[in-house]
mmCIF file of C-alpha atoms in Angstrom:
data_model
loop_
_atom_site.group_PDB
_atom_site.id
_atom_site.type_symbol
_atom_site.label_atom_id
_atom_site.label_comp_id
_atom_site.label_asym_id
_atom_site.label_seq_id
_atom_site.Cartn_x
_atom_site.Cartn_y
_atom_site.Cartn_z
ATOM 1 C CA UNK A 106 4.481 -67.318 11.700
ATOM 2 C CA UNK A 107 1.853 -69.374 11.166
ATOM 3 C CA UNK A 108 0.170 -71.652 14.574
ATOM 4 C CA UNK A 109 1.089 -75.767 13.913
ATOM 5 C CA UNK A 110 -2.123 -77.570 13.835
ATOM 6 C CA UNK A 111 -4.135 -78.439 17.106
ATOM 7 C CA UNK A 112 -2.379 -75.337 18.773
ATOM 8 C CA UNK A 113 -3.991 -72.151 20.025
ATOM 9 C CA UNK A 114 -1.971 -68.990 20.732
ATOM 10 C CA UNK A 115 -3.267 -66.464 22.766
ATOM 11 C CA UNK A 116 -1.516 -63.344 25.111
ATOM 12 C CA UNK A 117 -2.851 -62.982 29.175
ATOM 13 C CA UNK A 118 -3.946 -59.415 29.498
ATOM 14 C CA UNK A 119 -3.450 -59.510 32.950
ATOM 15 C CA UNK A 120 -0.729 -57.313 33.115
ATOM 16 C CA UNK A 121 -0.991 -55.783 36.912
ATOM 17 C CA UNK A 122 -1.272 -59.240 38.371
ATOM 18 C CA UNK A 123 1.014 -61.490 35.999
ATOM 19 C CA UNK A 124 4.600 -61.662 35.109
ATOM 20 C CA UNK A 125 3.508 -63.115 31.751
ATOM 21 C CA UNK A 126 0.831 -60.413 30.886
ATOM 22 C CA UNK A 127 3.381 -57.713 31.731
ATOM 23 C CA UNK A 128 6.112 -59.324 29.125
ATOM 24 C CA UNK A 129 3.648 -59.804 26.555
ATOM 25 C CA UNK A 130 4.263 -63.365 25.957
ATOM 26 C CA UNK A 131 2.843 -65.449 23.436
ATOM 27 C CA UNK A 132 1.320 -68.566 25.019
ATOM 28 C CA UNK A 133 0.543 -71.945 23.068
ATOM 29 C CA UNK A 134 -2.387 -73.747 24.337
ATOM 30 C CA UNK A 135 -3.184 -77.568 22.922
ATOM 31 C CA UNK A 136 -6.546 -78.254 21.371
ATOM 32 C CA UNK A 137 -8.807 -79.926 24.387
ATOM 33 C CA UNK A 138 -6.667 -77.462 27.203
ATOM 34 C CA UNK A 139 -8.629 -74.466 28.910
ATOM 35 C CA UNK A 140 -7.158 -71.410 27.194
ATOM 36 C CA UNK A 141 -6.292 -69.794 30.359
ATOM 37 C CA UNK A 142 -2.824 -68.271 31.191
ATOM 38 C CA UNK A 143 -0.428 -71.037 32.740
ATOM 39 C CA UNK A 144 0.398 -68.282 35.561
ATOM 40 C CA UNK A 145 -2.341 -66.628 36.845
ATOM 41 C CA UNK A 146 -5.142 -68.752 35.290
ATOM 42 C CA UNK A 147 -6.805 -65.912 33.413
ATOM 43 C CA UNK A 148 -8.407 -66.132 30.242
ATOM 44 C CA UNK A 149 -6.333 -65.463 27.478
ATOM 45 C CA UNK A 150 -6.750 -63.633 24.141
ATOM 46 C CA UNK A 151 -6.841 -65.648 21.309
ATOM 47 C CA UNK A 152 -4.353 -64.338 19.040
ATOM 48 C CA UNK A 153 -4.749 -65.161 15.303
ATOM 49 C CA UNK A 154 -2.166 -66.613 12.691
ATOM 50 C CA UNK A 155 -0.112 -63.566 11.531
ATOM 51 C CA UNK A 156 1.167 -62.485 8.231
ATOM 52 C CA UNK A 157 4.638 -62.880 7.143
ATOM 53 C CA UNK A 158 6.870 -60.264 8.175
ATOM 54 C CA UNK A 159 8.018 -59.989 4.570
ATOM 55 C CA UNK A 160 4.581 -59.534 3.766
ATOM 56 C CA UNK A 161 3.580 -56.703 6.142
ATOM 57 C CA UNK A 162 7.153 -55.041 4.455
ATOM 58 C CA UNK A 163 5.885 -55.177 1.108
ATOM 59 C CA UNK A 164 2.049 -53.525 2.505
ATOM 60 C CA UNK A 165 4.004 -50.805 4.186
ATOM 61 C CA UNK A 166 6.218 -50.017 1.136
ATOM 62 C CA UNK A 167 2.434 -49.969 -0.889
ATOM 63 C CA UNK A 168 0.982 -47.764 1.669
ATOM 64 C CA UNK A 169 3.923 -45.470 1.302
ATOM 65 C CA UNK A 170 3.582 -44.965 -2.078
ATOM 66 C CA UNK A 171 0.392 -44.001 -2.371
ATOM 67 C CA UNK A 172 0.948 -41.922 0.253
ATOM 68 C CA UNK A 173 3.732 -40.163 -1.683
ATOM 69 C CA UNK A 174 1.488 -39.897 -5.128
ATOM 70 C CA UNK A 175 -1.198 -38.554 -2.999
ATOM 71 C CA UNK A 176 1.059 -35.854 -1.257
ATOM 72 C CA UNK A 177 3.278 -35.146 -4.042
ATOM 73 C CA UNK A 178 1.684 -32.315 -5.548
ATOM 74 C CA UNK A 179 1.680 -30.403 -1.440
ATOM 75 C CA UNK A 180 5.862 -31.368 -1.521
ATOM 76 C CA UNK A 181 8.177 -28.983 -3.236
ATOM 77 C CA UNK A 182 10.413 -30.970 -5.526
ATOM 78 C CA UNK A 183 14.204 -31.031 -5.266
ATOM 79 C CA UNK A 184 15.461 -28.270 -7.267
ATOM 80 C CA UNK A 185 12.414 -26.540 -8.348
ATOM 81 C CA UNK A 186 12.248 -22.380 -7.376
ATOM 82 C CA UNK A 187 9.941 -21.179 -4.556
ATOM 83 C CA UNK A 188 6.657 -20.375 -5.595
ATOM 84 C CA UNK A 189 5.287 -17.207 -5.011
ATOM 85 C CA UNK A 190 2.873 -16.473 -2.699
ATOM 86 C CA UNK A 191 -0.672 -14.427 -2.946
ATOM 87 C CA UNK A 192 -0.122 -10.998 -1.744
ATOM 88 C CA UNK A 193 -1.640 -9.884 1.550
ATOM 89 C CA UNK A 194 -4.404 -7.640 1.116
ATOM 90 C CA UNK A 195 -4.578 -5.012 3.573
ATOM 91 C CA UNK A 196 -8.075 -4.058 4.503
ATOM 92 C CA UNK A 197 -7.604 -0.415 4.113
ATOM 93 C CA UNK A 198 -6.647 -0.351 0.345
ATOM 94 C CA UNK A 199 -10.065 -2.223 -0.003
ATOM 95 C CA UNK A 200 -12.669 0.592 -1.626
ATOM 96 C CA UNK A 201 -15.318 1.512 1.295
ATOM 97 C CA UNK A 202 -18.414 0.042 1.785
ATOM 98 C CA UNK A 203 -21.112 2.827 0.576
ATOM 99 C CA UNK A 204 -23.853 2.616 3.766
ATOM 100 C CA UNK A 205 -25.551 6.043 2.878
ATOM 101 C CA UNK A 206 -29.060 4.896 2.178
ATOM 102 C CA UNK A 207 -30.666 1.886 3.131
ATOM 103 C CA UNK A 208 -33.364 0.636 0.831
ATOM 104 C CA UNK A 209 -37.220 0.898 1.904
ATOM 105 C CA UNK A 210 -39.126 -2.167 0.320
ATOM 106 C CA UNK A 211 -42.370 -0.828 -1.738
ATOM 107 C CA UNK A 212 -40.883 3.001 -1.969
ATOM 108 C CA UNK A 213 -40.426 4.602 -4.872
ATOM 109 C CA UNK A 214 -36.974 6.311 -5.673
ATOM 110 C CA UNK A 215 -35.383 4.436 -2.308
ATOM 111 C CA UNK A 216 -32.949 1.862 -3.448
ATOM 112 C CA UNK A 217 -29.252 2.145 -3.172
ATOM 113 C CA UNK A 218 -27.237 3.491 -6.451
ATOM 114 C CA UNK A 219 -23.771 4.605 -8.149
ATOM 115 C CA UNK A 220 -23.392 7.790 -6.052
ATOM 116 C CA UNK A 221 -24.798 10.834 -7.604
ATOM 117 C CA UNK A 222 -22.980 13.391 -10.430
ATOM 118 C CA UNK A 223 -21.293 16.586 -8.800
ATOM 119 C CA UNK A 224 -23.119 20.110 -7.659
ATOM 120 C CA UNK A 225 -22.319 22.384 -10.193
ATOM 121 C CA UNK A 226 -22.960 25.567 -11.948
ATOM 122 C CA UNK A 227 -23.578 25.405 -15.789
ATOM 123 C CA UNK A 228 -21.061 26.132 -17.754
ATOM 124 C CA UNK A 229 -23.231 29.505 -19.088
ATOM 125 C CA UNK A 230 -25.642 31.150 -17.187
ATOM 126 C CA UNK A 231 -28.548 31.935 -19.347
ATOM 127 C CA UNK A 232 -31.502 33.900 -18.393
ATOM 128 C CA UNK A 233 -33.065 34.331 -21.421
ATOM 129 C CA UNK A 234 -36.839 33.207 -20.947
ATOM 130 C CA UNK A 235 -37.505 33.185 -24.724
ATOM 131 C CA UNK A 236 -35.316 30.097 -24.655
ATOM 132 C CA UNK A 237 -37.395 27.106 -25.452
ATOM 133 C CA UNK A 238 -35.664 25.367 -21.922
ATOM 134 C CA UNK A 239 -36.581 28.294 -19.943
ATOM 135 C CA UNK A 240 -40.277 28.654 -21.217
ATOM 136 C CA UNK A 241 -40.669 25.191 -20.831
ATOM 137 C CA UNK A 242 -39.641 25.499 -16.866
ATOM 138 C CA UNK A 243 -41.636 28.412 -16.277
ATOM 139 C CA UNK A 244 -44.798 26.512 -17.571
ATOM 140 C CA UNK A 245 -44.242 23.622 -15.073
ATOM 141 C CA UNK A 246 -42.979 26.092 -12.264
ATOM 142 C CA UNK A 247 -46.474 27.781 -13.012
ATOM 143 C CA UNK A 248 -48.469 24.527 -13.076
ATOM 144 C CA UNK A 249 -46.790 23.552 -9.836
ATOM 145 C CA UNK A 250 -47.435 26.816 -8.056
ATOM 146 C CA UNK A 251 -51.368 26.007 -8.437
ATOM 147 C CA UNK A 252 -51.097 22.586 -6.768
ATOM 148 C CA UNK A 253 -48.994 23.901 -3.744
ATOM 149 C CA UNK A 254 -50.843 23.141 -0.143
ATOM 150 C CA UNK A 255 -49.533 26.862 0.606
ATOM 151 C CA UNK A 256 -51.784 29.861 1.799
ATOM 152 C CA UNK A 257 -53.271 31.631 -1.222
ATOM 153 C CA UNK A 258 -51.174 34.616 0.057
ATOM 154 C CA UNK A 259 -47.237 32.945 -0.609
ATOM 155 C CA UNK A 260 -49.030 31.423 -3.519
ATOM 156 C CA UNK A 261 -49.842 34.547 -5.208
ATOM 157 C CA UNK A 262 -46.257 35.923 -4.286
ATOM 158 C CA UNK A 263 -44.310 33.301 -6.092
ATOM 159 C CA UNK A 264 -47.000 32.889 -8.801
ATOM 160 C CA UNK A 265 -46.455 36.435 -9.581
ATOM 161 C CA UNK A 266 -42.540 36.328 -9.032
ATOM 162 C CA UNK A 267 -42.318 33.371 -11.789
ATOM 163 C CA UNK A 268 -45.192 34.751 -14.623
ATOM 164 C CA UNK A 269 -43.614 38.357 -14.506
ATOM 165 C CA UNK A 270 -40.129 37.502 -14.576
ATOM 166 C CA UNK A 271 -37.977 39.802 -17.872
ATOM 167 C CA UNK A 272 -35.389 37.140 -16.753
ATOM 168 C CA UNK A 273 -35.364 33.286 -15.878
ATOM 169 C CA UNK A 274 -32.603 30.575 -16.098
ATOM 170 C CA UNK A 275 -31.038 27.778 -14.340
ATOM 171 C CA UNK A 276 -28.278 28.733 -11.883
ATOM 172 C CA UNK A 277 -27.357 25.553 -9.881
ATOM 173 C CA UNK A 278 -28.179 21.466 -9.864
ATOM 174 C CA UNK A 279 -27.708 19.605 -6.848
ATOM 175 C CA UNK A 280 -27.959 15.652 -7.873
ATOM 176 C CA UNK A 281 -29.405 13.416 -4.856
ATOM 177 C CA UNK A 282 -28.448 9.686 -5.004
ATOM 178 C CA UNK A 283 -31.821 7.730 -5.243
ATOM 179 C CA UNK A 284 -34.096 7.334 -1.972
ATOM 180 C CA UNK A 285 -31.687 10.654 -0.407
ATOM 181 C CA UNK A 286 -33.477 13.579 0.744
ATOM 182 C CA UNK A 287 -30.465 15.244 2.764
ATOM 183 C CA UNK A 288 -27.329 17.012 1.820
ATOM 184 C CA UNK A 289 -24.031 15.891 3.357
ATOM 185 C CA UNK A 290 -21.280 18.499 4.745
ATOM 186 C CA UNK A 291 -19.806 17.260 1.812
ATOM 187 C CA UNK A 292 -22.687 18.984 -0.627
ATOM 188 C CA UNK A 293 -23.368 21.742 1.158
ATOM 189 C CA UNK A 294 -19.472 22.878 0.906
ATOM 190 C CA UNK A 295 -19.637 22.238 -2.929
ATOM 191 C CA UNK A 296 -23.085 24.433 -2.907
ATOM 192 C CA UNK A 297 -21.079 27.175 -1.255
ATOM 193 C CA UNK A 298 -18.288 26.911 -3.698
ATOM 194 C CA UNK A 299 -20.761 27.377 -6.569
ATOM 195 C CA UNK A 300 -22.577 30.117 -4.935
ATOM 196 C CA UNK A 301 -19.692 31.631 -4.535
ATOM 197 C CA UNK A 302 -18.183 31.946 -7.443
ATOM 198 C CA UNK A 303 -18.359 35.502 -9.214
ATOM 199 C CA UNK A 304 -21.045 34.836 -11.655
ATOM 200 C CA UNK A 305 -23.836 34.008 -9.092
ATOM 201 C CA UNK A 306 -22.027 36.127 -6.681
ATOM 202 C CA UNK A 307 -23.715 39.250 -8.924
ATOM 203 C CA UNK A 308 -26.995 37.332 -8.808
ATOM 204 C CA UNK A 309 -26.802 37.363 -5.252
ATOM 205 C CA UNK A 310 -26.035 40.787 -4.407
ATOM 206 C CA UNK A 311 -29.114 42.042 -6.585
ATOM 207 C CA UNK A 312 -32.170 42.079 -3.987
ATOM 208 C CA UNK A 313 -34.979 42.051 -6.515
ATOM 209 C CA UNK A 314 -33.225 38.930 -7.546
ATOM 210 C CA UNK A 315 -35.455 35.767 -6.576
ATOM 211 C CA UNK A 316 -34.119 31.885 -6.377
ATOM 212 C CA UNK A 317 -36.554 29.297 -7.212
ATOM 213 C CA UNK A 318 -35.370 25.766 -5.879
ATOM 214 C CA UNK A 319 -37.167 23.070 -8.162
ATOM 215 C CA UNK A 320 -37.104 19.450 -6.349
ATOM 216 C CA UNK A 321 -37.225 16.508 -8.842
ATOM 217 C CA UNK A 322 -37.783 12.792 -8.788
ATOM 218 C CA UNK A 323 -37.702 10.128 -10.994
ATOM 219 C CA UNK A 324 -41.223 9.304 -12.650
ATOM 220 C CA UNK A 325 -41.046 5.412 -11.661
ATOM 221 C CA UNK A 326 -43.620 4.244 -8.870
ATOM 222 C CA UNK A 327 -45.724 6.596 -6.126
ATOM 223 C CA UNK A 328 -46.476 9.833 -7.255
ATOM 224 C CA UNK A 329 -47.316 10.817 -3.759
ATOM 225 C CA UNK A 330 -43.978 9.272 -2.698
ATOM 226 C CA UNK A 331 -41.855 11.409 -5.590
ATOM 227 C CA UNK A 332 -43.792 14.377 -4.605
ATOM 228 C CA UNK A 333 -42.699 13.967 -1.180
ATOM 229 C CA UNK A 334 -39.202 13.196 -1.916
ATOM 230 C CA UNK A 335 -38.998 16.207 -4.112
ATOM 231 C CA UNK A 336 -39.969 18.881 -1.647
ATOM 232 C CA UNK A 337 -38.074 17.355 0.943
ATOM 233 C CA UNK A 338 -34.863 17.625 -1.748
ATOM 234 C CA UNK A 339 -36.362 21.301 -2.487
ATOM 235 C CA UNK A 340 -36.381 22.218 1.149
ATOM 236 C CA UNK A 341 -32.775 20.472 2.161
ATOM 237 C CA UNK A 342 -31.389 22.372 -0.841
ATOM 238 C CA UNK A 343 -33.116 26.084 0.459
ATOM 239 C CA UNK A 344 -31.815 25.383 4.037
ATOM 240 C CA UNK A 345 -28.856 24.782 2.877
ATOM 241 C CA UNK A 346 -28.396 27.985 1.216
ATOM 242 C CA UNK A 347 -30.143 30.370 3.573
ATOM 243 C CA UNK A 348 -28.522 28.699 6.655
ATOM 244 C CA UNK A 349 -24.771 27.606 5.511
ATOM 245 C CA UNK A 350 -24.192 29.666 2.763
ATOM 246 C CA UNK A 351 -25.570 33.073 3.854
ATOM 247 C CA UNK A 352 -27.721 33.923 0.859
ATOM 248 C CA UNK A 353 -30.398 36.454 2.274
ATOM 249 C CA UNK A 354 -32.609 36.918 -1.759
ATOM 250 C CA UNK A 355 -35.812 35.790 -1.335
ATOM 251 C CA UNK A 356 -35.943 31.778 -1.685
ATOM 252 C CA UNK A 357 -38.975 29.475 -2.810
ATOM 253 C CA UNK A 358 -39.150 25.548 -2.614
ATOM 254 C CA UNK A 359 -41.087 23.843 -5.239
ATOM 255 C CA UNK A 360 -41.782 20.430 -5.588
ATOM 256 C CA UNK A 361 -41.953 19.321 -9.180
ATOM 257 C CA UNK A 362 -42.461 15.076 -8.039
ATOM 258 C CA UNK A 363 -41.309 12.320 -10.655
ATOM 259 C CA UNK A 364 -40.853 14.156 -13.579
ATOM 260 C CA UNK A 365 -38.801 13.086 -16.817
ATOM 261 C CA UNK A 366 -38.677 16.613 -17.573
ATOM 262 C CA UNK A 367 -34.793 16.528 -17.382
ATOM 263 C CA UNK A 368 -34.256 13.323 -19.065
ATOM 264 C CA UNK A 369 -36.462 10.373 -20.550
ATOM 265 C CA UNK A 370 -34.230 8.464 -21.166
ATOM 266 C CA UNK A 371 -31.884 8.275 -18.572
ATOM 267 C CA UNK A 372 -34.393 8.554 -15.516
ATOM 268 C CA UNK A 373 -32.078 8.465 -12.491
ATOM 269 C CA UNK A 374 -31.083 12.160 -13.931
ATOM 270 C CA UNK A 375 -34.366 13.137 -12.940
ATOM 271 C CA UNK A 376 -33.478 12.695 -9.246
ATOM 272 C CA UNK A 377 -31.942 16.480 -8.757
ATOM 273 C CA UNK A 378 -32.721 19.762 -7.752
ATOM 274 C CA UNK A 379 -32.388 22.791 -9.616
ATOM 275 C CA UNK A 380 -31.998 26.532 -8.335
ATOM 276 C CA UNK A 381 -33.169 28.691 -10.967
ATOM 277 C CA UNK A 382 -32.845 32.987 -10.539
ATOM 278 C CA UNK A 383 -35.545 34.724 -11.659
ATOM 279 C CA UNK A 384 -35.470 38.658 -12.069
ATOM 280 C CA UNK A 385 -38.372 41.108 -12.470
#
């Protein structure tokens, strides 16, 4: 309703002190009158023309609407099947997190990788040392023996062990995931299963029967680093076997450091040890 001409409309907000404040009445004031409230003599709010009722109906149907278009797609219709909802995941059929090895910034062979193949035995034990493999390892073995910081007395001892061996060939090969220097439970058990197992079994019970234990790493970065990571591969793997698995032949930790000697190609196989029997 619109305010005739010359009038002013305004409400008393007065409310704890006048009857007309409380009510919410709409006074009209004449043009030239103080706009105060007729009762209590307050000021009043001045209350502007308002819109037609009709015309605040039609706004509300148009806010509704685009409510509705907005929403729509958040209703489910009339009729239509329930959707289906994501499955929960339970946190235990998630695949672990692998925390084994934390990376060292600047060291060589010490980031974290796909988790290493299996110990294992080869499929045939060969100790022919005509074989081209075999010579090959005996050379390095050899050139490694000279650079050893050991006394000149165990050098000499496996020096001679290795260069007058009738009989030389790999036994064993322990992977290491890259930057690991330590054997698990978990790889010393599979050790002893190999070790076990009737083929080296004979090797084992034969005391003239010597067990090299070659530590490699991969040729990338510090070759002072990969030397060190090699022995300390070398060394885990002898413990392992004199300590855990009971083998009482005469054992000998070499560090070969980043070699590509096992593969050039694919140079994370190069991250391994090797036991190799040699017999006089």
């Amino acid at each position: 309703m619109k305010a005739r001409a010359g009038i002013r409309r305004g409400k008393c907000e007065n409310v704890s002190g006048c009857l007309l404040a409380y009510r919410g009445e709409l006074l009209e004031i004449a043009d030239g009158q103080p706009f105060v409230c007729t009762e209590c003599s307050k000021p009043l709010l001045e209350i502007k023309s308002q819109r037609s009722p009709w015309i605040a109906f039609l706004i509300g149907l148009v806010v509704l609407g685009a409510i509705a278009v907005v929403g729509g797609g958040m209703l489910p219709k009339f009729g239509d099947a329930k959707k289906p909802q994501s499955p929960i995941v339970n946190s235990a059929d998630l695949p672990p997190i692998d925390t084994t090895t934390t990376a060292t910034p600047g060291d060589t062979d010490h980031t974290v990788a796909e988790p290493p193949a299996a110990v294992a035995m080869p499929a045939q034990i060969d100790l022919d040392i005509s074989k081209s493999e075999n010579r090959k390892v005996k050379d390095e073995v050899l050139t490694r023996v000279d650079l050893m910081p050991i006394t000149q007395a165990k050098k000499d001892q496996l020096y001679n062990s290795v260069e007058r061996a009738r009989q030389m060939g790999k036994v064993l090969t322990v992977p290491f995931g890259k930057g690991l220097t330590s054997l698990s439970s978990t790889d010393v058990q599979a050790i002893k299963t190999e070790l076990d197992k009737p083929e080296l079994m004979k090797l084992r019970e034969d005391p003239t029967a010597v067990f090299v234990i070659l530590g490699f790493a991969d040729p990338k970065g510090d070759p002072k680093k990969n030397l060190q990571f090699s022995q300390q591969r070398a060394d885990a793997v002898l413990m392992a076997m004199r300590d855990k698995v009971g083998v009482f032949n005469v054992l000998h930790a070499v560090a070969m450091g980043g070699s590509t000697l096992l593969d050039a190609q694919n140079l994370e196989k190069n991250r391994i040890v090797e036991v190799w029997a040699v017999l006089p």
